[in-house]
PDB file of C-alpha atoms in Angstrom:
ATOM      1  CA  MET A   1     127.664   2.184  68.544  1.00 50.00           C
ATOM      2  CA  PHE A   2     124.635   4.026  67.332  1.00 47.00           C
ATOM      3  CA  LYS A   3     122.667   3.813  64.106  1.00 44.00           C
ATOM      4  CA  LEU A   4     122.089   7.053  62.245  1.00 49.00           C
ATOM      5  CA  ILE A   5     120.046   5.729  59.371  1.00 40.00           C
ATOM      6  CA  GLY A   6     116.484   4.637  60.066  1.00 39.00           C
ATOM      7  CA  LYS A   7     116.615   5.491  63.738  1.00 40.00           C
ATOM      8  CA  THR A   8     113.163   5.371  65.365  1.00 35.00           C
ATOM      9  CA  THR A   9     111.879   7.055  68.485  1.00 35.00           C
ATOM     10  CA  PRO A  10     111.159   5.009  71.629  1.00 33.00           C
ATOM     11  CA  TYR A  11     107.493   5.859  71.180  1.00 32.00           C
ATOM     12  CA  ALA A  12     107.206   4.322  67.733  1.00 31.00           C
ATOM     13  CA  THR A  13     105.675   1.124  69.056  1.00 27.00           C
ATOM     14  CA  HIS A  14     102.867   3.085  70.720  1.00 31.00           C
ATOM     15  CA  LEU A  15     101.728   4.863  67.580  1.00 31.00           C
ATOM     16  CA  CYS A  16      98.671   3.908  65.620  1.00 30.00           C
ATOM     17  CA  SER A  17      96.679   5.579  62.892  1.00 30.00           C
ATOM     18  CA  GLN A  18      94.734   8.743  63.598  1.00 33.00           C
ATOM     19  CA  THR A  19      90.973   8.429  63.681  1.00 29.00           C
ATOM     20  CA  SER A  20      88.804  10.604  61.472  1.00 27.00           C
ATOM     21  CA  LEU A  21      86.791  11.875  64.445  1.00 26.00           C
ATOM     22  CA  SER A  22      89.092  14.795  65.254  1.00 32.00           C
ATOM     23  CA  ASN A  23      92.656  16.003  65.612  1.00 37.00           C
ATOM     24  CA  TYR A  24      92.244  16.153  69.379  1.00 34.00           C
ATOM     25  CA  TYR A  25      94.581  14.077  71.497  1.00 36.00           C
ATOM     26  CA  ARG A  26      94.430  13.265  75.178  1.00 37.00           C
ATOM     27  CA  LEU A  27      97.358  11.733  77.021  1.00 36.00           C
ATOM     28  CA  THR A  28      96.946  10.006  80.359  1.00 32.00           C
ATOM     29  CA  SER A  29      99.124   8.054  82.797  1.00 31.00           C
ATOM     30  CA  LYS A  30      96.766   5.100  83.167  1.00 30.00           C
ATOM     31  CA  GLN A  31      95.487   4.347  79.696  1.00 31.00           C
ATOM     32  CA  ILE A  32      95.588   5.477  76.093  1.00 31.00           C
ATOM     33  CA  ILE A  33      92.384   7.485  75.709  1.00 31.00           C
ATOM     34  CA  SER A  34      93.424   8.777  72.281  1.00 34.00           C
ATOM     35  CA  PRO A  35      94.678   6.296  69.664  1.00 35.00           C
ATOM     36  CA  THR A  36      98.054   7.977  69.600  1.00 35.00           C
ATOM     37  CA  PHE A  37     100.052   8.442  72.792  1.00 36.00           C
ATOM     38  CA  GLN A  38     100.687   7.351  76.328  1.00 39.00           C
ATOM     39  CA  SER A  39     102.207   9.906  78.684  1.00 39.00           C
ATOM     40  CA  LEU A  40     103.175  10.448  82.293  1.00 41.00           C
ATOM     41  CA  ARG A  41     100.458  12.996  82.942  1.00 53.00           C
ATOM     42  CA  ASN A  42      97.465  14.556  81.268  1.00 72.00           C
ATOM     43  CA  LEU A  43      98.237  16.612  78.196  1.00 78.00           C
ATOM     44  CA  PHE A  44      96.043  17.779  75.348  1.00 85.00           C
ATOM     45  CA  ILE A  45      97.457  18.544  71.915  1.00 88.00           C
ATOM     46  CA  GLN A  46      95.210  19.844  69.194  1.00 89.00           C
ATOM     47  CA  THR A  47      96.127  20.647  65.597  1.00 92.00           C
ATOM     48  CA  SER A  48      94.802  23.547  63.542  1.00 90.00           C
ATOM     49  CA  ASP A  49      95.115  24.202  59.826  1.00 90.00           C
ATOM     50  CA  THR A  50      96.708  27.387  58.503  1.00 89.00           C
ATOM     51  CA  PRO A  51      96.310  29.178  55.132  1.00 87.00           C
ATOM     52  CA  ASN A  52      99.569  27.482  54.141  1.00 89.00           C
ATOM     53  CA  ASP A  53      98.990  23.821  53.241  1.00 89.00           C
ATOM     54  CA  HIS A  54     102.548  23.044  54.273  1.00 91.00           C
ATOM     55  CA  ALA A  55     102.255  24.607  57.742  1.00 92.00           C
ATOM     56  CA  LEU A  56     100.311  23.246  60.705  1.00 92.00           C
ATOM     57  CA  LYS A  57      99.676  24.646  64.190  1.00 91.00           C
ATOM     58  CA  PHE A  58     100.086  22.327  67.163  1.00 94.00           C
ATOM     59  CA  LEU A  59      98.164  23.533  70.229  1.00 92.00           C
ATOM     60  CA  PRO A  60      99.331  21.940  73.510  1.00 92.00           C
ATOM     61  CA  SER A  61      97.198  22.499  76.602  1.00 87.00           C
ATOM     62  CA  MET A  62      99.957  24.539  78.223  1.00 88.00           C
ATOM     63  CA  GLN A  63     101.786  27.813  77.781  1.00 89.00           C
ATOM     64  CA  ILE A  64     104.832  27.693  75.520  1.00 91.00           C
ATOM     65  CA  LEU A  65     106.147  31.290  75.599  1.00 88.00           C
ATOM     66  CA  GLY A  66     105.095  34.552  77.221  1.00 85.00           C
ATOM     67  CA  GLU A  67     101.972  36.402  76.132  1.00 81.00           C
ATOM     68  CA  ASN A  68     102.291  37.710  72.546  1.00 76.00           C
ATOM     69  CA  GLU A  69     105.842  36.370  72.335  1.00 83.00           C
ATOM     70  CA  THR A  70     107.069  34.395  69.318  1.00 85.00           C
ATOM     71  CA  ARG A  71     110.364  32.780  68.305  1.00 88.00           C
ATOM     72  CA  GLU A  72     111.010  31.471  64.789  1.00 88.00           C
ATOM     73  CA  PHE A  73     113.777  29.113  63.659  1.00 91.00           C
ATOM     74  CA  LEU A  74     114.623  28.353  60.042  1.00 89.00           C
ATOM     75  CA  SER A  75     117.309  25.716  60.649  1.00 88.00           C
ATOM     76  CA  GLY A  76     118.660  23.432  63.325  1.00 87.00           C
ATOM     77  CA  ARG A  77     121.692  25.597  64.032  1.00 85.00           C
ATOM     78  CA  GLU A  78     119.515  28.698  64.359  1.00 86.00           C
ATOM     79  CA  ALA A  79     117.556  26.734  66.951  1.00 87.00           C
ATOM     80  CA  HIS A  80     120.549  25.997  69.193  1.00 86.00           C
ATOM     81  CA  SER A  81     118.927  27.919  72.068  1.00 87.00           C
ATOM     82  CA  SER A  82     115.860  25.664  71.964  1.00 91.00           C
ATOM     83  CA  PRO A  83     116.402  21.960  72.705  1.00 90.00           C
ATOM     84  CA  LEU A  84     112.826  21.243  71.645  1.00 93.00           C
ATOM     85  CA  ALA A  85     113.288  22.926  68.247  1.00 93.00           C
ATOM     86  CA  VAL A  86     116.542  21.033  67.705  1.00 91.00           C
ATOM     87  CA  LYS A  87     114.742  17.742  68.346  1.00 92.00           C
ATOM     88  CA  LEU A  88     111.994  18.701  65.904  1.00 95.00           C
ATOM     89  CA  PHE A  89     114.513  19.635  63.211  1.00 93.00           C
ATOM     90  CA  SER A  90     115.922  16.100  63.445  1.00 89.00           C
ATOM     91  CA  VAL A  91     112.760  14.910  61.678  1.00 91.00           C
ATOM     92  CA  ASP A  92     113.128  14.644  57.913  1.00 89.00           C
ATOM     93  CA  GLY A  93     111.000  17.182  56.066  1.00 91.00           C
ATOM     94  CA  ILE A  94     110.681  19.955  58.683  1.00 93.00           C
ATOM     95  CA  LYS A  95     111.608  23.350  57.209  1.00 92.00           C
ATOM     96  CA  SER A  96     110.810  25.867  59.948  1.00 92.00           C
ATOM     97  CA  ILE A  97     109.458  26.075  63.490  1.00 93.00           C
ATOM     98  CA  MET A  98     107.794  28.941  65.306  1.00 91.00           C
ATOM     99  CA  PHE A  99     106.857  28.999  68.978  1.00 93.00           C
ATOM    100  CA  GLY A 100     104.051  31.237  70.230  1.00 90.00           C
ATOM    101  CA  SER A 101     102.454  31.806  73.598  1.00 87.00           C
ATOM    102  CA  ASN A 102     100.229  28.728  73.270  1.00 89.00           C
ATOM    103  CA  PHE A 103     101.083  27.174  69.909  1.00 91.00           C
ATOM    104  CA  ILE A 104     103.856  25.650  67.810  1.00 93.00           C
ATOM    105  CA  THR A 105     103.704  26.172  64.054  1.00 93.00           C
ATOM    106  CA  ILE A 106     105.675  23.711  61.959  1.00 94.00           C
ATOM    107  CA  GLU A 107     106.306  24.082  58.229  1.00 93.00           C
ATOM    108  CA  LYS A 108     107.185  21.006  56.189  1.00 94.00           C
ATOM    109  CA  SER A 109     108.757  20.366  52.809  1.00 92.00           C
ATOM    110  CA  PRO A 110     106.172  20.085  49.996  1.00 91.00           C
ATOM    111  CA  HIS A 111     107.176  16.525  49.073  1.00 91.00           C
ATOM    112  CA  ILE A 112     106.543  15.128  52.587  1.00 92.00           C
ATOM    113  CA  GLU A 113     103.028  14.220  53.701  1.00 93.00           C
ATOM    114  CA  TRP A 114     101.694  15.267  57.098  1.00 94.00           C
ATOM    115  CA  GLN A 115     100.557  11.726  57.829  1.00 92.00           C
ATOM    116  CA  LEU A 116     104.204  10.685  57.832  1.00 93.00           C
ATOM    117  CA  LEU A 117     105.390  13.582  59.987  1.00 94.00           C
ATOM    118  CA  LYS A 118     102.663  13.836  62.612  1.00 93.00           C
ATOM    119  CA  PRO A 119     103.420  10.657  64.589  1.00 93.00           C
ATOM    120  CA  GLU A 120     107.073  11.602  65.130  1.00 93.00           C
ATOM    121  CA  ILE A 121     106.234  15.250  65.855  1.00 95.00           C
ATOM    122  CA  PHE A 122     103.674  14.227  68.476  1.00 93.00           C
ATOM    123  CA  SER A 123     106.157  11.781  70.014  1.00 91.00           C
ATOM    124  CA  ILE A 124     108.765  14.530  70.409  1.00 94.00           C
ATOM    125  CA  LEU A 125     106.270  17.066  71.770  1.00 94.00           C
ATOM    126  CA  THR A 126     104.817  14.537  74.191  1.00 90.00           C
ATOM    127  CA  GLU A 127     108.145  13.427  75.632  1.00 89.00           C
ATOM    128  CA  TYR A 128     109.565  16.935  75.909  1.00 92.00           C
ATOM    129  CA  LEU A 129     106.569  18.861  77.221  1.00 90.00           C
ATOM    130  CA  THR A 130     105.550  16.273  79.804  1.00 88.00           C
ATOM    131  CA  ASN A 131     109.071  16.382  81.250  1.00 86.00           C
ATOM    132  CA  GLY A 132     108.625  20.089  81.999  1.00 83.00           C
ATOM    133  CA  LEU A 133     111.849  21.092  80.233  1.00 84.00           C
ATOM    134  CA  PRO A 134     112.379  24.725  79.131  1.00 86.00           C
ATOM    135  CA  VAL A 135     111.449  25.418  75.519  1.00 90.00           C
ATOM    136  CA  ILE A 136     114.068  28.189  75.251  1.00 88.00           C
ATOM    137  CA  ASN A 137     117.440  28.362  77.022  1.00 82.00           C
ATOM    138  CA  LEU A 138     118.483  31.993  77.197  1.00 68.00           C
ATOM    139  CA  ASP A 139     121.796  31.759  79.014  1.00 59.00           C
ATOM    140  CA  GLY A 140     124.654  29.459  79.872  1.00 45.00           C
ATOM    141  CA  GLU A 141     126.385  26.936  77.668  1.00 44.00           C
ATOM    142  CA  ASP A 142     123.084  25.554  76.403  1.00 48.00           C
ATOM    143  CA  ALA A 143     122.513  28.776  74.461  1.00 50.00           C
ATOM    144  CA  ALA A 144     125.901  28.722  72.739  1.00 60.00           C
ATOM    145  CA  LEU A 145     126.873  26.876  69.578  1.00 67.00           C
ATOM    146  CA  ALA A 146     129.988  24.747  69.733  1.00 69.00           C
ATOM    147  CA  SER A 147     132.812  26.499  67.890  1.00 76.00           C
ATOM    148  CA  ASP A 148     133.144  23.773  65.262  1.00 79.00           C
ATOM    149  CA  VAL A 149     129.542  24.189  64.054  1.00 76.00           C
ATOM    150  CA  ALA A 150     129.124  27.907  64.807  1.00 77.00           C
ATOM    151  CA  PHE A 151     128.098  30.277  62.030  1.00 77.00           C
ATOM    152  CA  ASN A 152     131.063  31.631  60.085  1.00 83.00           C
ATOM    153  CA  GLU A 153     130.786  34.215  57.320  1.00 83.00           C
ATOM    154  CA  ASP A 154     133.557  32.391  55.428  1.00 86.00           C
ATOM    155  CA  ASP A 155     131.576  29.147  55.252  1.00 89.00           C
ATOM    156  CA  ASP A 156     130.264  28.222  51.827  1.00 91.00           C
ATOM    157  CA  GLU A 157     126.962  26.420  51.267  1.00 92.00           C
ATOM    158  CA  VAL A 158     128.429  22.919  51.476  1.00 94.00           C
ATOM    159  CA  VAL A 159     130.217  23.536  54.781  1.00 93.00           C
ATOM    160  CA  SER A 160     127.063  25.120  56.215  1.00 92.00           C
ATOM    161  CA  MET A 161     125.059  22.017  55.287  1.00 91.00           C
ATOM    162  CA  ILE A 162     127.698  19.725  56.815  1.00 93.00           C
ATOM    163  CA  LYS A 163     127.626  21.694  60.062  1.00 91.00           C
ATOM    164  CA  GLU A 164     123.825  21.610  60.072  1.00 88.00           C
ATOM    165  CA  LEU A 165     123.739  17.810  59.805  1.00 90.00           C
ATOM    166  CA  ILE A 166     126.420  17.383  62.450  1.00 90.00           C
ATOM    167  CA  PHE A 167     124.520  19.611  64.868  1.00 83.00           C
ATOM    168  CA  THR A 168     121.004  18.264  64.312  1.00 83.00           C
ATOM    169  CA  ARG A 169     121.558  14.584  63.482  1.00 83.00           C
ATOM    170  CA  ILE A 170     125.043  13.241  64.077  1.00 88.00           C
ATOM    171  CA  ARG A 171     126.262  14.850  67.307  1.00 83.00           C
ATOM    172  CA  PRO A 172     123.119  14.045  69.388  1.00 78.00           C
ATOM    173  CA  ALA A 173     123.294  10.368  68.388  1.00 80.00           C
ATOM    174  CA  ILE A 174     126.981  10.104  69.275  1.00 81.00           C
ATOM    175  CA  GLN A 175     126.523  11.940  72.570  1.00 72.00           C
ATOM    176  CA  ASP A 176     123.854   9.405  73.500  1.00 70.00           C
ATOM    177  CA  ASP A 177     126.644   6.802  73.372  1.00 71.00           C
ATOM    178  CA  GLY A 178     128.969   8.808  75.612  1.00 68.00           C
ATOM    179  CA  GLY A 179     131.073  10.336  72.850  1.00 75.00           C
ATOM    180  CA  ASP A 180     131.195  13.400  70.679  1.00 79.00           C
ATOM    181  CA  ILE A 181     132.257  14.472  67.208  1.00 86.00           C
ATOM    182  CA  GLU A 182     133.973  17.611  65.999  1.00 87.00           C
ATOM    183  CA  PHE A 183     133.975  19.057  62.483  1.00 92.00           C
ATOM    184  CA  VAL A 184     137.540  19.844  61.421  1.00 92.00           C
ATOM    185  CA  ASP A 185     137.512  20.638  57.708  1.00 93.00           C
ATOM    186  CA  PHE A 186     136.079  19.961  54.250  1.00 95.00           C
ATOM    187  CA  ARG A 187     138.428  19.477  51.310  1.00 95.00           C
ATOM    188  CA  GLU A 188     136.670  20.544  48.125  1.00 94.00           C
ATOM    189  CA  SER A 189     139.170  18.933  45.731  1.00 94.00           C
ATOM    190  CA  ASP A 190     138.044  15.383  46.518  1.00 95.00           C
ATOM    191  CA  GLY A 191     134.947  15.937  48.690  1.00 95.00           C
ATOM    192  CA  THR A 192     136.539  14.692  51.905  1.00 95.00           C
ATOM    193  CA  VAL A 193     135.138  15.670  55.297  1.00 94.00           C
ATOM    194  CA  PHE A 194     137.575  15.527  58.212  1.00 94.00           C
ATOM    195  CA  LEU A 195     136.081  14.802  61.633  1.00 91.00           C
ATOM    196  CA  LYS A 196     137.432  14.067  65.091  1.00 87.00           C
ATOM    197  CA  LEU A 197     135.765  11.430  67.251  1.00 83.00           C
ATOM    198  CA  LYS A 198     135.937  12.128  70.983  1.00 78.00           C
ATOM    199  CA  GLY A 199     135.132  10.410  74.256  1.00 70.00           C
ATOM    200  CA  ALA A 200     133.869   6.836  74.152  1.00 66.00           C
ATOM    201  CA  CYS A 201     133.694   6.855  70.365  1.00 72.00           C
ATOM    202  CA  ARG A 202     137.372   7.732  69.912  1.00 66.00           C
ATOM    203  CA  THR A 203     138.654   4.371  71.159  1.00 63.00           C
ATOM    204  CA  CYS A 204     135.600   2.244  70.395  1.00 70.00           C
ATOM    205  CA  ASP A 205     136.313  -0.882  68.317  1.00 67.00           C
ATOM    206  CA  SER A 206     133.389  -0.089  66.041  1.00 73.00           C
ATOM    207  CA  SER A 207     134.307   3.571  65.502  1.00 73.00           C
ATOM    208  CA  SER A 208     135.412   2.904  61.918  1.00 76.00           C
ATOM    209  CA  VAL A 209     132.068   1.240  61.181  1.00 78.00           C
ATOM    210  CA  THR A 210     130.250   4.173  62.753  1.00 76.00           C
ATOM    211  CA  LEU A 211     132.278   6.610  60.681  1.00 81.00           C
ATOM    212  CA  LYS A 212     131.734   4.881  57.345  1.00 79.00           C
ATOM    213  CA  ASN A 213     128.350   3.160  57.638  1.00 80.00           C
ATOM    214  CA  GLY A 214     126.703   5.872  59.692  1.00 86.00           C
ATOM    215  CA  ILE A 215     128.241   9.313  59.391  1.00 89.00           C
ATOM    216  CA  GLU A 216     129.666   9.022  55.882  1.00 92.00           C
ATOM    217  CA  SER A 217     126.490   7.438  54.528  1.00 91.00           C
ATOM    218  CA  MET A 218     124.334  10.226  55.976  1.00 91.00           C
ATOM    219  CA  LEU A 219     126.521  13.067  54.726  1.00 94.00           C
ATOM    220  CA  LYS A 220     126.777  11.551  51.229  1.00 93.00           C
ATOM    221  CA  HIS A 221     123.026  10.987  51.130  1.00 92.00           C
ATOM    222  CA  TYR A 222     122.129  14.606  51.877  1.00 90.00           C
ATOM    223  CA  ILE A 223     125.132  16.419  50.367  1.00 93.00           C
ATOM    224  CA  GLU A 224     126.228  15.263  46.929  1.00 94.00           C
ATOM    225  CA  GLU A 225     129.551  17.124  47.182  1.00 95.00           C
ATOM    226  CA  VAL A 226     130.669  14.850  50.029  1.00 95.00           C
ATOM    227  CA  GLN A 227     132.530  11.784  48.778  1.00 95.00           C
ATOM    228  CA  SER A 228     134.190  10.435  51.921  1.00 93.00           C
ATOM    229  CA  VAL A 229     134.713  11.008  55.650  1.00 93.00           C
ATOM    230  CA  GLU A 230     138.078  10.608  57.353  1.00 91.00           C
ATOM    231  CA  PRO A 231     138.965  10.695  61.068  1.00 88.00           C
ATOM    232  CA  ILE A 232     141.580  13.040  62.504  1.00 84.00           C
ATOM    233  CA  GLU A 233     143.658  11.850  65.433  1.00 71.00           C
ATOM    234  CA  GLU A 234     144.949  14.214  68.107  1.00 56.00           C
ATOM    235  CA  VAL A 235     148.497  14.165  66.736  1.00 44.00           C
ATOM    236  CA  GLU A 236     147.261  14.721  63.200  1.00 43.00           C
ATOM    237  CA  GLU A 237     145.160  17.660  64.271  1.00 42.00           C
ATOM    238  CA  ALA A 238     148.308  19.311  65.671  1.00 42.00           C
ATOM    239  CA  THR A 239     150.075  18.891  62.320  1.00 39.00           C
ATOM    240  CA  PRO A 240     147.409  19.327  59.629  1.00 44.00           C
ATOM    241  CA  SER A 241     149.878  18.843  56.784  1.00 40.00           C
ATOM    242  CA  GLN A 242     150.447  15.240  57.858  1.00 41.00           C
ATOM    243  CA  ALA A 243     146.724  14.602  57.559  1.00 44.00           C
ATOM    244  CA  SER A 244     146.560  16.235  54.116  1.00 45.00           C
ATOM    245  CA  ILE A 245     144.036  18.832  55.243  1.00 46.00           C
ATOM    246  CA  SER A 246     143.606  21.855  53.028  1.00 41.00           C
ATOM    247  CA  PRO A 247     145.002  25.146  54.453  1.00 37.00           C
ATOM    248  CA  ARG A 248     141.652  26.789  55.059  1.00 38.00           C
ATOM    249  CA  SER A 249     140.128  25.999  58.443  1.00 40.00           C
ATOM    250  CA  ARG A 250     136.386  25.507  58.517  1.00 43.00           C
ATOM    251  CA  GLY A 251     136.038  24.299  62.077  1.00 44.00           C
ATOM    252  CA  THR A 252     137.054  27.395  64.023  1.00 41.00           C
ATOM    253  CA  ASP A 253     136.065  30.999  64.092  1.00 40.00           C
TER     254      ASP A 253
END
């Protein structure tokens, strides 16, 4: 099964420290001209400071959106229509993302240094942009949030944070292994999160290890109200009382 904590990108081994000459990067298919990346085709990414010390503009040598068009995302779930933004939000310390016609502005948390964020940001941008994938998906299933993590006006702050982590961190890692995970409920009385493992992960021998050492550890680390994570089987989901789930349903609209 997958590892949620300390997961590195496949480009981590290609990263080295940035030189003081400039913030200008060149990517080429034959050799590493810049000290930072190797890519499938030529791509230039330049960075530019902003008046906000915690925000930085990334300037790829390609068009991102239409002329004078911008899209801003303040959380991973808000960014569900943009696979690139979702990938960027998986990086610890990123607070907001805005796409422009030829730039990407990223705002970070004050306690995180840019020197720690830049290598992973450049890795994500390099892999995504060189593959020619759409920055924004405007229609189809890709533009819709799954019902279990969709926005619900009845959700309190804790449930919203749980859904955010499931969408941006947990679900993508599990889907990489041929499975999926569904948020069912959160019981406030004892801080228990109820989840349903699906696909390959449902019958995997190491699913219990994944649930406790991966998912539970991550949720407890970021959300102090969470005390434990418990799986829900198909039969239990049909009879919530047998699984001791609280009456209120957080996983459906």
